[in-house]
Amino acid sequence: KYFEDVILKNAVSGGNSLKTHEEKSESEIEYRGSFMQTERTIPQPAHVDFDWKVLKAQRKSLHIGFFPLTEEGMFLQLWKDDFLYSNNHKIYGDVIYIPYKTILLVPSDTIHGGGFKYGEGGNLRFHLYVSSPLAMQSCEKLDTGLPKHQMNKYTEEHDRRKELCDRFVNSVCLERLTTDGVFFDI
């Protein structure tokens, strides 16, 4: 409820209940985000939202958040990166539901994908980048900082010639859910 009130208040009034990078003190959290809506279901390929250089330096201090802005909630696909497997092993996604008035906050290196239209609201949601002051100090040294807009990275960390979606494949149930609008609106 806190994030929903703060973000919506800021969007309507231009207020600053949370601080931007330029205004924050040493103990405040920095955030950036964007409103998103899906017009029709096209599952987004597996990706991360930060450059691999930033993720490597600050995997535990940077987070991404998702919260639905309608009572319908929202859907997202997440992949668990299991480094015990070789790069040739397929890792299947999990389609998860995030209820209204709930925020999902995950580490920034979480491989994910959206693109699901569900209900009349079109999966209306807020996608949030969150950083602790410690993370921002390190990012400044990297000369990168928190992204000002979405910076999806679709390639493997150690081999930019390989697409993440070659190894991180859609959930086994996704085809059934997206066929002819059975569950998601197409």
C-alpha positions as semicolon CSV with decimal commas, in nm:
position;residue;x (nm);y (nm);z (nm)
1;K;0,000;0,000;0,000
2;Y;0,285;0,240;0,079
3;F;0,443;0,219;-0,267
4;E;0,106;0,242;-0,438
5;D;0,015;0,560;-0,245
6;V;0,357;0,720;-0,290
7;I;0,393;0,643;-0,660
8;L;0,038;0,742;-0,750
9;K;0,064;1,060;-0,539
10;N;0,391;1,150;-0,713
11;A;0,247;1,078;-1,056
12;V;-0,058;1,298;-0,998
13;S;0,097;1,582;-0,799
14;G;0,460;1,577;-0,908
15;G;0,550;1,541;-0,538
16;N;0,860;1,376;-0,397
17;S;0,775;1,146;-0,106
18;L;1,074;0,932;-0,202
19;K;1,389;1,104;-0,319
20;T;1,554;1,091;-0,657
21;H;1,928;1,028;-0,681
22;E;2,010;1,400;-0,684
23;E;1,802;1,476;-0,372
24;K;1,854;1,175;-0,147
25;S;2,051;1,168;0,174
26;E;2,290;0,888;0,269
27;S;2,011;0,687;0,438
28;E;1,740;0,714;0,171
29;I;1,650;0,472;-0,104
30;E;1,669;0,582;-0,466
31;Y;1,397;0,472;-0,705
32;R;1,297;0,510;-1,065
33;G;1,006;0,351;-1,239
34;S;0,754;0,353;-1,515
35;F;0,390;0,275;-1,577
36;M;0,333;-0,010;-1,818
37;Q;0,031;-0,158;-1,994
38;T;0,001;-0,447;-2,237
39;E;-0,217;-0,410;-2,546
40;R;-0,204;-0,778;-2,645
41;T;-0,025;-1,084;-2,514
42;I;0,318;-1,135;-2,665
43;P;0,543;-1,301;-2,404
44;Q;0,856;-1,095;-2,361
45;P;1,186;-1,281;-2,401
46;A;1,397;-1,352;-2,095
47;H;1,601;-1,048;-1,991
48;V;1,754;-0,846;-1,709
49;D;1,705;-0,471;-1,665
50;F;2,056;-0,358;-1,573
51;D;2,380;-0,375;-1,766
52;W;2,584;-0,683;-1,671
53;K;2,865;-0,457;-1,544
54;V;2,630;-0,301;-1,286
55;L;2,481;-0,639;-1,191
56;K;2,821;-0,790;-1,130
57;A;2,921;-0,507;-0,897
58;Q;2,591;-0,471;-0,708
59;R;2,377;-0,785;-0,741
60;K;2,269;-0,774;-0,376
61;S;2,205;-0,399;-0,346
62;L;1,995;-0,330;-0,654
63;H;1,638;-0,457;-0,690
64;I;1,351;-0,444;-0,933
65;G;0,989;-0,426;-0,829
66;F;0,655;-0,490;-0,992
67;F;0,310;-0,403;-0,867
68;P;-0,028;-0,408;-1,036
69;L;-0,234;-0,090;-1,051
70;T;-0,574;-0,258;-1,098
71;E;-0,776;-0,506;-0,895
72;E;-0,713;-0,766;-1,167
73;G;-0,352;-0,802;-1,055
74;M;-0,074;-0,886;-1,300
75;F;0,129;-1,173;-1,442
76;L;0,502;-1,205;-1,492
77;Q;0,735;-1,485;-1,599
78;L;1,045;-1,549;-1,387
79;W;1,339;-1,782;-1,443
80;K;1,568;-1,931;-1,182
81;D;1,928;-1,914;-1,301
82;D;2,084;-2,235;-1,178
83;F;2,456;-2,214;-1,242
84;L;2,497;-2,583;-1,158
85;Y;2,377;-2,660;-1,508
86;S;2,578;-2,610;-1,821
87;N;2,489;-2,324;-2,053
88;N;2,319;-2,578;-2,280
89;H;2,064;-2,687;-2,019
90;K;1,715;-2,542;-2,075
91;I;1,565;-2,358;-1,780
92;Y;1,186;-2,320;-1,792
93;G;1,012;-2,008;-1,666
94;D;0,741;-1,989;-1,404
95;V;0,439;-1,770;-1,472
96;I;0,341;-1,601;-1,147
97;Y;0,045;-1,390;-1,041
98;I;0,094;-1,074;-0,836
99;P;-0,228;-0,967;-0,663
100;Y;-0,347;-0,606;-0,642
101;K;-0,197;-0,408;-0,350
102;T;0,109;-0,637;-0,351
103;I;0,461;-0,556;-0,464
104;L;0,707;-0,817;-0,584
105;L;1,062;-0,702;-0,510
106;V;1,338;-0,926;-0,650
107;P;1,717;-0,899;-0,689
108;S;1,818;-0,703;-0,997
109;D;1,977;-1,006;-1,161
110;T;1,642;-1,189;-1,171
111;I;1,573;-1,300;-1,526
112;H;1,215;-1,209;-1,612
113;G;0,967;-1,124;-1,887
114;G;0,625;-0,962;-1,908
115;G;0,395;-0,911;-2,202
116;F;0,073;-1,067;-2,071
117;K;-0,260;-0,894;-2,123
118;Y;-0,504;-0,998;-1,857
119;G;-0,843;-0,839;-1,799
120;E;-0,975;-0,499;-1,903
121;G;-0,684;-0,310;-1,747
122;G;-0,433;-0,470;-1,981
123;N;-0,202;-0,577;-1,699
124;L;-0,159;-0,210;-1,595
125;R;0,141;-0,204;-1,365
126;F;0,432;-0,010;-1,226
127;H;0,786;-0,137;-1,287
128;L;1,027;-0,006;-1,027
129;Y;1,406;0,012;-0,995
130;V;1,527;0,038;-0,635
131;S;1,878;0,106;-0,506
132;S;2,028;0,143;-0,162
133;P;2,270;0,433;-0,097
134;L;2,561;0,186;-0,079
135;A;2,473;0,053;-0,423
136;M;2,456;0,399;-0,573
137;Q;2,801;0,491;-0,435
138;S;2,948;0,187;-0,609
139;C;2,754;0,254;-0,931
140;E;2,886;0,609;-0,939
141;K;3,238;0,468;-0,930
142;L;3,142;0,253;-1,228
143;D;3,013;0,567;-1,397
144;T;2,678;0,398;-1,464
145;G;2,420;0,480;-1,195
146;L;2,061;0,368;-1,184
147;P;1,912;0,357;-1,535
148;K;1,691;0,651;-1,627
149;H;1,478;0,421;-1,842
150;Q;1,448;0,052;-1,902
151;M;1,771;-0,101;-2,036
152;N;1,676;-0,459;-2,114
153;K;1,969;-0,694;-2,174
154;Y;1,875;-1,005;-2,371
155;T;2,220;-1,163;-2,404
156;E;2,416;-1,397;-2,178
157;E;2,647;-1,235;-1,927
158;H;2,965;-1,413;-2,040
159;D;2,888;-1,447;-2,410
160;R;2,701;-1,156;-2,567
161;R;2,659;-1,359;-2,888
162;K;2,412;-1,590;-2,709
163;E;2,056;-1,486;-2,638
164;L;1,919;-1,553;-2,288
165;C;1,602;-1,698;-2,445
166;D;1,806;-1,981;-2,601
167;R;1,864;-2,119;-2,251
168;F;1,578;-1,958;-2,055
169;V;1,268;-2,083;-2,231
170;N;0,898;-2,016;-2,175
171;S;0,702;-2,204;-1,913
172;V;0,562;-2,536;-2,032
173;C;0,208;-2,409;-1,963
174;L;0,250;-2,079;-2,150
175;E;0,147;-2,207;-2,493
176;R;-0,175;-2,344;-2,345
177;L;-0,249;-2,014;-2,165
178;T;-0,192;-1,797;-2,473
179;T;-0,364;-2,010;-2,740
180;D;-0,677;-1,842;-2,879
181;G;-0,719;-1,620;-2,574
182;V;-0,794;-1,910;-2,340
183;F;-0,652;-1,723;-2,040
184;F;-0,459;-1,417;-2,158
185;D;-0,613;-1,173;-2,406
186;I;-0,439;-1,193;-2,741
